[in-house]
mmCIF file of C-alpha atoms in Angstrom:
data_model
loop_
_atom_site.group_PDB
_atom_site.id
_atom_site.type_symbol
_atom_site.label_atom_id
_atom_site.label_comp_id
_atom_site.label_asym_id
_atom_site.label_seq_id
_atom_site.Cartn_x
_atom_site.Cartn_y
_atom_site.Cartn_z
ATOM 1 C CA MET A 302 0.000 0.000 0.000
ATOM 2 C CA ASN A 303 1.384 3.413 -1.003
ATOM 3 C CA LEU A 304 0.173 7.007 -0.756
ATOM 4 C CA GLN A 305 -1.081 7.033 -4.327
ATOM 5 C CA GLN A 306 -3.308 4.028 -3.648
ATOM 6 C CA LEU A 307 -4.500 5.479 -0.335
ATOM 7 C CA THR A 308 -5.506 8.807 -1.840
ATOM 8 C CA ALA A 309 -7.003 7.501 -5.089
ATOM 9 C CA PRO A 310 -10.481 9.005 -5.665
ATOM 10 C CA GLY A 311 -13.204 6.592 -4.579
ATOM 11 C CA ALA A 312 -10.836 4.203 -2.826
ATOM 12 C CA TYR A 313 -12.740 4.676 0.443
ATOM 13 C CA PRO A 314 -16.401 5.636 -0.089
ATOM 14 C CA GLY A 315 -17.525 8.416 2.225
ATOM 15 C CA LEU A 316 -13.928 9.415 2.961
ATOM 16 C CA HIS A 317 -11.581 11.817 1.205
ATOM 17 C CA LEU A 318 -7.857 11.273 1.794
ATOM 18 C CA THR A 319 -5.158 13.853 1.045
ATOM 19 C CA ALA A 320 -1.400 13.544 1.555
ATOM 20 C CA HIS A 321 0.263 16.685 2.919
ATOM 21 C CA ASP A 322 3.861 17.739 3.412
ATOM 22 C CA GLY A 323 5.684 16.236 6.350
ATOM 23 C CA GLY A 324 3.989 12.855 6.037
ATOM 24 C CA ILE A 325 0.578 13.982 7.338
ATOM 25 C CA LEU A 326 -2.410 12.187 5.858
ATOM 26 C CA GLU A 327 -5.709 14.050 6.137
ATOM 27 C CA VAL A 328 -8.852 11.895 6.311
ATOM 28 C CA VAL A 329 -12.138 13.761 5.829
ATOM 29 C CA ILE A 330 -15.525 12.159 6.511
ATOM 30 C CA ARG A 331 -17.608 13.547 3.678
ATOM 31 C CA ALA A 332 -21.370 13.204 3.219
ATOM 32 C CA GLU A 333 -22.485 16.792 3.644
ATOM 33 C CA LYS A 334 -26.117 16.261 2.623
ATOM 34 C CA THR A 335 -26.600 13.962 5.624
ATOM 35 C CA LEU A 336 -24.205 15.689 8.052
ATOM 36 C CA ASN A 337 -21.517 13.094 7.337
ATOM 37 C CA SER A 338 -23.664 10.124 8.284
ATOM 38 C CA VAL A 339 -22.105 6.710 7.704
ATOM 39 C CA ASN A 340 -23.863 4.339 5.289
ATOM 40 C CA ALA A 341 -22.903 0.711 4.673
ATOM 41 C CA ASP A 342 -20.098 1.550 2.219
ATOM 42 C CA ALA A 343 -18.658 4.302 4.402
ATOM 43 C CA HIS A 344 -18.787 2.078 7.496
ATOM 44 C CA ARG A 345 -16.771 -0.556 5.652
ATOM 45 C CA ALA A 346 -14.306 2.070 4.425
ATOM 46 C CA LEU A 347 -13.898 3.593 7.887
ATOM 47 C CA THR A 348 -13.049 0.107 9.140
ATOM 48 C CA GLN A 349 -10.560 -0.829 6.429
ATOM 49 C CA VAL A 350 -8.682 2.434 6.032
ATOM 50 C CA TRP A 351 -6.744 2.144 9.315
ATOM 51 C CA ARG A 352 -5.199 -1.174 8.380
ATOM 52 C CA ASP A 353 -4.104 0.284 5.062
ATOM 53 C CA ILE A 354 -2.742 3.439 6.710
ATOM 54 C CA ASP A 355 -0.759 1.296 9.125
ATOM 55 C CA ALA A 356 0.868 -0.501 6.201
ATOM 56 C CA ALA A 357 1.438 2.587 4.039
ATOM 57 C CA ALA A 358 4.939 3.983 3.616
ATOM 58 C CA GLY A 359 5.259 7.746 3.883
ATOM 59 C CA VAL A 360 2.533 8.323 6.485
ATOM 60 C CA ARG A 361 3.883 9.738 9.743
ATOM 61 C CA CYS A 362 0.636 11.051 11.250
ATOM 62 C CA VAL A 363 -3.091 11.109 10.458
ATOM 63 C CA LEU A 364 -5.522 13.973 10.987
ATOM 64 C CA ILE A 365 -9.213 13.052 10.756
ATOM 65 C CA ARG A 366 -12.081 15.539 10.636
ATOM 66 C CA GLY A 367 -15.579 15.938 9.269
ATOM 67 C CA GLU A 368 -16.545 18.086 6.306
ATOM 68 C CA GLY A 369 -18.924 21.011 6.724
ATOM 69 C CA ARG A 370 -21.167 21.388 9.781
ATOM 70 C CA GLY A 371 -20.049 18.438 11.883
ATOM 71 C CA PHE A 372 -17.750 15.481 12.435
ATOM 72 C CA SER A 373 -20.334 12.748 11.821
ATOM 73 C CA SER A 374 -24.021 12.238 12.598
ATOM 74 C CA GLY A 375 -23.616 8.465 12.977
ATOM 75 C CA GLY A 376 -25.052 5.508 11.071
ATOM 76 C CA ASP A 377 -27.740 6.353 8.560
ATOM 77 C CA PHE A 378 -31.260 5.058 9.064
ATOM 78 C CA SER A 379 -31.157 2.703 6.095
ATOM 79 C CA LEU A 380 -28.158 0.870 7.547
ATOM 80 C CA ILE A 381 -29.844 0.553 10.951
ATOM 81 C CA GLU A 382 -33.038 -0.743 9.339
ATOM 82 C CA GLU A 383 -31.086 -3.303 7.323
ATOM 83 C CA MET A 384 -29.296 -4.512 10.445
ATOM 84 C CA SER A 385 -32.554 -4.968 12.350
ATOM 85 C CA SER A 386 -34.139 -7.061 9.593
ATOM 86 C CA ASP A 387 -31.296 -8.968 7.910
ATOM 87 C CA PHE A 388 -29.091 -11.345 9.918
ATOM 88 C CA THR A 389 -26.361 -11.380 7.271
ATOM 89 C CA ALA A 390 -26.148 -7.591 7.348
ATOM 90 C CA LEU A 391 -26.145 -7.653 11.145
ATOM 91 C CA ALA A 392 -23.246 -10.123 11.240
ATOM 92 C CA ARG A 393 -21.312 -8.128 8.634
ATOM 93 C CA VAL A 394 -21.652 -4.843 10.511
ATOM 94 C CA TRP A 395 -20.831 -6.541 13.827
ATOM 95 C CA ARG A 396 -17.526 -7.702 12.379
ATOM 96 C CA GLU A 397 -16.839 -4.259 10.910
ATOM 97 C CA ALA A 398 -17.669 -2.552 14.221
ATOM 98 C CA ARG A 399 -15.302 -4.885 16.035
ATOM 99 C CA ASP A 400 -12.538 -4.409 13.485
ATOM 100 C CA LEU A 401 -13.015 -0.626 13.392
ATOM 101 C CA VAL A 402 -12.153 -0.302 17.074
ATOM 102 C CA TYR A 403 -9.231 -2.718 17.005
ATOM 103 C CA ASN A 404 -7.878 -1.320 13.730
ATOM 104 C CA VAL A 405 -7.719 2.208 15.166
ATOM 105 C CA ILE A 406 -6.086 0.911 18.361
ATOM 106 C CA ASN A 407 -3.564 -1.176 16.429
ATOM 107 C CA CYS A 408 -2.752 1.399 13.733
ATOM 108 C CA GLY A 409 0.892 2.235 14.416
ATOM 109 C CA LYS A 410 0.654 5.777 13.041
ATOM 110 C CA PRO A 411 -0.455 8.476 15.519
ATOM 111 C CA ILE A 412 -3.980 9.808 14.894
ATOM 112 C CA VAL A 413 -5.325 13.279 15.690
ATOM 113 C CA SER A 414 -9.059 13.992 15.555
ATOM 114 C CA ALA A 415 -10.526 17.477 15.096
ATOM 115 C CA ILE A 416 -14.085 17.347 16.462
ATOM 116 C CA HIS A 417 -16.729 19.944 15.653
ATOM 117 C CA GLY A 418 -20.502 19.925 15.506
ATOM 118 C CA PRO A 419 -22.287 16.593 16.041
ATOM 119 C CA CYS A 420 -20.026 13.616 16.689
ATOM 120 C CA VAL A 421 -21.967 10.343 16.890
ATOM 121 C CA GLY A 422 -21.711 6.644 16.043
ATOM 122 C CA ALA A 423 -18.744 5.191 14.168
ATOM 123 C CA GLY A 424 -17.322 8.691 13.759
ATOM 124 C CA LEU A 425 -17.379 9.126 17.524
ATOM 125 C CA ALA A 426 -15.539 5.837 17.959
ATOM 126 C CA VAL A 427 -12.685 7.061 15.766
ATOM 127 C CA ALA A 428 -12.696 10.542 17.319
ATOM 128 C CA LEU A 429 -12.324 9.296 20.907
ATOM 129 C CA LEU A 430 -9.972 6.411 20.120
ATOM 130 C CA SER A 431 -7.606 8.802 18.338
ATOM 131 C CA ASP A 432 -4.335 9.398 20.156
ATOM 132 C CA VAL A 433 -5.023 13.122 20.512
ATOM 133 C CA SER A 434 -8.596 14.419 20.312
ATOM 134 C CA VAL A 435 -9.094 18.155 19.838
ATOM 135 C CA ALA A 436 -12.665 19.397 20.253
ATOM 136 C CA ALA A 437 -14.292 22.712 19.443
ATOM 137 C CA ARG A 438 -16.126 24.266 22.384
ATOM 138 C CA THR A 439 -19.513 23.831 20.723
ATOM 139 C CA ALA A 440 -18.890 20.246 19.574
ATOM 140 C CA ARG A 441 -21.762 17.930 20.509
ATOM 141 C CA ILE A 442 -20.478 14.494 21.499
ATOM 142 C CA LEU A 443 -23.278 11.971 21.803
ATOM 143 C CA ASP A 444 -23.458 8.223 22.212
ATOM 144 C CA GLY A 445 -27.010 7.592 21.033
ATOM 145 C CA HIS A 446 -27.266 3.827 21.451
ATOM 146 C CA VAL A 447 -29.782 3.820 24.319
ATOM 147 C CA ARG A 448 -31.973 6.339 22.485
ATOM 148 C CA LEU A 449 -32.056 3.903 19.573
ATOM 149 C CA GLY A 450 -32.937 1.035 21.893
ATOM 150 C CA VAL A 451 -29.682 -0.947 21.945
ATOM 151 C CA ALA A 452 -26.871 -1.276 24.464
ATOM 152 C CA ALA A 453 -23.963 1.147 24.292
ATOM 153 C CA GLY A 454 -21.534 -1.223 22.600
ATOM 154 C CA ASP A 455 -19.434 0.138 19.762
ATOM 155 C CA HIS A 456 -16.392 1.842 21.348
ATOM 156 C CA ALA A 457 -18.058 2.980 24.592
ATOM 157 C CA ALA A 458 -17.103 0.311 27.124
ATOM 158 C CA ILE A 459 -13.486 0.123 25.995
ATOM 159 C CA ILE A 460 -12.643 3.832 26.235
ATOM 160 C CA TRP A 461 -15.168 6.010 28.136
ATOM 161 C CA PRO A 462 -14.493 4.661 31.672
ATOM 162 C CA LEU A 463 -10.756 4.990 31.101
ATOM 163 C CA LEU A 464 -11.071 8.592 29.910
ATOM 164 C CA CYS A 465 -13.713 10.084 32.202
ATOM 165 C CA GLY A 466 -14.269 7.494 34.943
ATOM 166 C CA LEU A 467 -16.963 4.893 35.424
ATOM 167 C CA ASN A 468 -19.555 7.197 37.023
ATOM 168 C CA LYS A 469 -19.433 9.799 34.245
ATOM 169 C CA ALA A 470 -19.358 7.056 31.613
ATOM 170 C CA LYS A 471 -22.464 5.418 33.087
ATOM 171 C CA TYR A 472 -24.292 8.732 33.307
ATOM 172 C CA HIS A 473 -23.749 9.766 29.700
ATOM 173 C CA LEU A 474 -23.970 6.297 28.145
ATOM 174 C CA MET A 475 -27.118 5.235 30.044
ATOM 175 C CA THR A 476 -28.990 8.554 29.757
ATOM 176 C CA GLY A 477 -27.767 9.531 26.299
ATOM 177 C CA GLU A 478 -27.096 13.092 27.452
ATOM 178 C CA PRO A 479 -24.742 14.860 25.010
ATOM 179 C CA VAL A 480 -21.414 16.379 26.026
ATOM 180 C CA SER A 481 -20.135 19.712 24.717
ATOM 181 C CA GLY A 482 -16.510 20.065 23.726
ATOM 182 C CA GLU A 483 -15.900 22.211 26.794
ATOM 183 C CA GLU A 484 -17.483 19.678 29.156
ATOM 184 C CA ALA A 485 -15.685 16.822 27.392
ATOM 185 C CA GLU A 486 -12.331 18.402 28.196
ATOM 186 C CA ARG A 487 -13.390 19.081 31.794
ATOM 187 C CA ILE A 488 -14.204 15.423 32.439
ATOM 188 C CA GLY A 489 -11.233 14.103 30.450
ATOM 189 C CA LEU A 490 -13.157 12.680 27.498
ATOM 190 C CA VAL A 491 -11.037 14.625 24.981
ATOM 191 C CA SER A 492 -7.423 15.763 25.046
ATOM 192 C CA LEU A 493 -8.000 19.449 24.311
ATOM 193 C CA CYS A 494 -10.836 21.925 23.836
ATOM 194 C CA VAL A 495 -10.320 25.140 21.888
ATOM 195 C CA PRO A 496 -12.512 27.958 20.551
ATOM 196 C CA ASP A 497 -14.336 26.839 17.422
ATOM 197 C CA GLU A 498 -12.357 29.135 15.135
ATOM 198 C CA GLU A 499 -9.052 27.699 16.408
ATOM 199 C CA LEU A 500 -9.935 24.010 16.003
ATOM 200 C CA LEU A 501 -8.189 23.163 12.755
ATOM 201 C CA ASP A 502 -5.115 25.278 13.479
ATOM 202 C CA ARG A 503 -4.609 23.523 16.811
ATOM 203 C CA ALA A 504 -5.244 20.053 15.402
ATOM 204 C CA TRP A 505 -2.778 20.664 12.566
ATOM 205 C CA LYS A 506 -0.201 21.950 15.040
ATOM 206 C CA VAL A 507 -0.485 18.738 17.058
ATOM 207 C CA ALA A 508 -0.288 16.633 13.881
ATOM 208 C CA ARG A 509 2.843 18.449 12.725
ATOM 209 C CA THR A 510 4.458 17.935 16.140
ATOM 210 C CA LEU A 511 3.754 14.204 16.064
ATOM 211 C CA ALA A 512 4.864 13.872 12.440
ATOM 212 C CA ALA A 513 8.159 15.622 13.193
ATOM 213 C CA GLY A 514 8.990 13.357 16.132
ATOM 214 C CA SER A 515 10.954 10.125 16.151
ATOM 215 C CA PRO A 516 8.692 7.597 14.421
ATOM 216 C CA THR A 517 9.843 4.742 16.631
ATOM 217 C CA ALA A 518 9.533 6.767 19.841
ATOM 218 C CA VAL A 519 6.043 8.062 19.013
ATOM 219 C CA ARG A 520 4.662 4.808 17.630
ATOM 220 C CA TRP A 521 6.101 2.597 20.350
ATOM 221 C CA THR A 522 4.781 4.928 23.035
ATOM 222 C CA LYS A 523 1.351 4.631 21.426
ATOM 223 C CA TYR A 524 1.658 0.860 21.263
ATOM 224 C CA ALA A 525 2.554 0.550 24.947
ATOM 225 C CA LEU A 526 -0.162 2.931 26.138
ATOM 226 C CA ASN A 527 -2.800 1.220 24.009
ATOM 227 C CA ASN A 528 -2.259 -1.956 26.010
ATOM 228 C CA TRP A 529 -4.675 -0.307 28.479
ATOM 229 C CA LEU A 530 -7.282 -0.570 25.721
ATOM 230 C CA ARG A 531 -6.291 -4.060 24.642
ATOM 231 C CA ALA A 532 -6.702 -5.195 28.259
ATOM 232 C CA MET A 533 -10.318 -4.026 28.025
ATOM 233 C CA GLY A 534 -10.906 -6.161 24.937
ATOM 234 C CA PRO A 535 -13.173 -8.732 26.664
ATOM 235 C CA THR A 536 -15.358 -5.927 28.079
ATOM 236 C CA PHE A 537 -15.601 -4.368 24.629
ATOM 237 C CA ASP A 538 -16.435 -7.691 22.968
ATOM 238 C CA ALA A 539 -19.243 -8.309 25.476
ATOM 239 C CA SER A 540 -20.675 -4.811 25.016
ATOM 240 C CA LEU A 541 -20.627 -5.158 21.241
ATOM 241 C CA ALA A 542 -22.318 -8.559 21.398
ATOM 242 C CA LEU A 543 -25.066 -7.128 23.636
ATOM 243 C CA GLU A 544 -25.534 -4.141 21.350
ATOM 244 C CA PHE A 545 -26.013 -6.380 18.323
ATOM 245 C CA LEU A 546 -28.300 -8.717 20.256
ATOM 246 C CA GLY A 547 -30.470 -5.632 20.768
ATOM 247 C CA PHE A 548 -30.786 -5.198 17.003
ATOM 248 C CA THR A 549 -32.831 -8.429 16.956
ATOM 249 C CA GLY A 550 -35.399 -7.112 19.449
ATOM 250 C CA PRO A 551 -38.419 -4.800 19.313
ATOM 251 C CA ASP A 552 -36.916 -1.733 21.010
ATOM 252 C CA VAL A 553 -34.585 -0.880 18.142
ATOM 253 C CA ARG A 554 -37.503 -0.850 15.721
ATOM 254 C CA GLU A 555 -39.413 1.503 18.001
ATOM 255 C CA GLY A 556 -36.299 3.625 18.529
ATOM 256 C CA LEU A 557 -35.734 3.961 14.787
ATOM 257 C CA SER A 558 -39.405 4.774 14.136
ATOM 258 C CA SER A 559 -39.424 7.438 16.834
ATOM 259 C CA LEU A 560 -36.296 9.059 15.436
ATOM 260 C CA ARG A 561 -37.771 9.134 11.951
ATOM 261 C CA GLU A 562 -41.039 10.556 13.285
ATOM 262 C CA LYS A 563 -39.230 12.956 15.661
ATOM 263 C CA ARG A 564 -41.147 11.849 18.745
ATOM 264 C CA GLU A 565 -40.388 10.268 22.108
ATOM 265 C CA PRO A 566 -39.940 6.473 21.928
ATOM 266 C CA ARG A 567 -42.350 4.029 23.570
ATOM 267 C CA PHE A 568 -40.055 1.201 24.569
ATOM 268 C CA GLN A 569 -41.072 -2.061 26.274
ATOM 269 C CA GLU A 570 -42.133 -1.693 29.899
ATOM 270 C CA ASP A 571 -39.761 -4.430 31.049
ATOM 271 C CA ALA A 572 -36.860 -6.518 29.808
ATOM 272 C CA PRO A 573 -36.795 -10.315 29.536
ATOM 273 C CA ILE A 574 -33.580 -10.429 31.607
#
């Protein structure tokens, strides 16, 4: 894998990759009409790209951001509907969701995320698992799994308690209350929070610093520190399995309908377990 292959137009649907001086690769989540939502093709691309970046010569650091008004609004409704009605699709996306998290963790190149506007779903997983996360003050970080009617699997159990503590993680993941960029920095969920107009400048400054450092020193430091995340692998695997079990039940269908109809959901009164 080389830079030309990585940055070829259409190589990663829903993503736009650009190589910059100093070995910085810019990854832009791009679906402006739907606030950078992630459809089936984009979800697959967002999973695969980290393995390819890890293997690519000439990449010293990655900066990922969203195009336009936000980072990413999460999985699109058509993908969620397909998952709740088609077992093959459910199994495929489960594997991609698993690989997405582990591929970001195991990518040897340092990753910087620049978070603005809504940041939800698979985009949120990448944003928070990045080695340095820079958020705009008005960023809106939201794990919306419980609102949809499924367990907070995805990246949540592997990273939130480590970043902001178990109590804060439980509060936001179980209530679905969003976190601003300013609050995210206060509780430790992101590395830095800056005024909105300074977001990209600060993220690029961090990326240039990492790209200019000793590749072995930076990458091996990342590898060692990410053993904290690898140690949480069984917890993550369980959370992801429970999330995808929820896609076979009635609550996710009600959650999706309520989101489409912009009303409060009417979930089951009790759970079977």
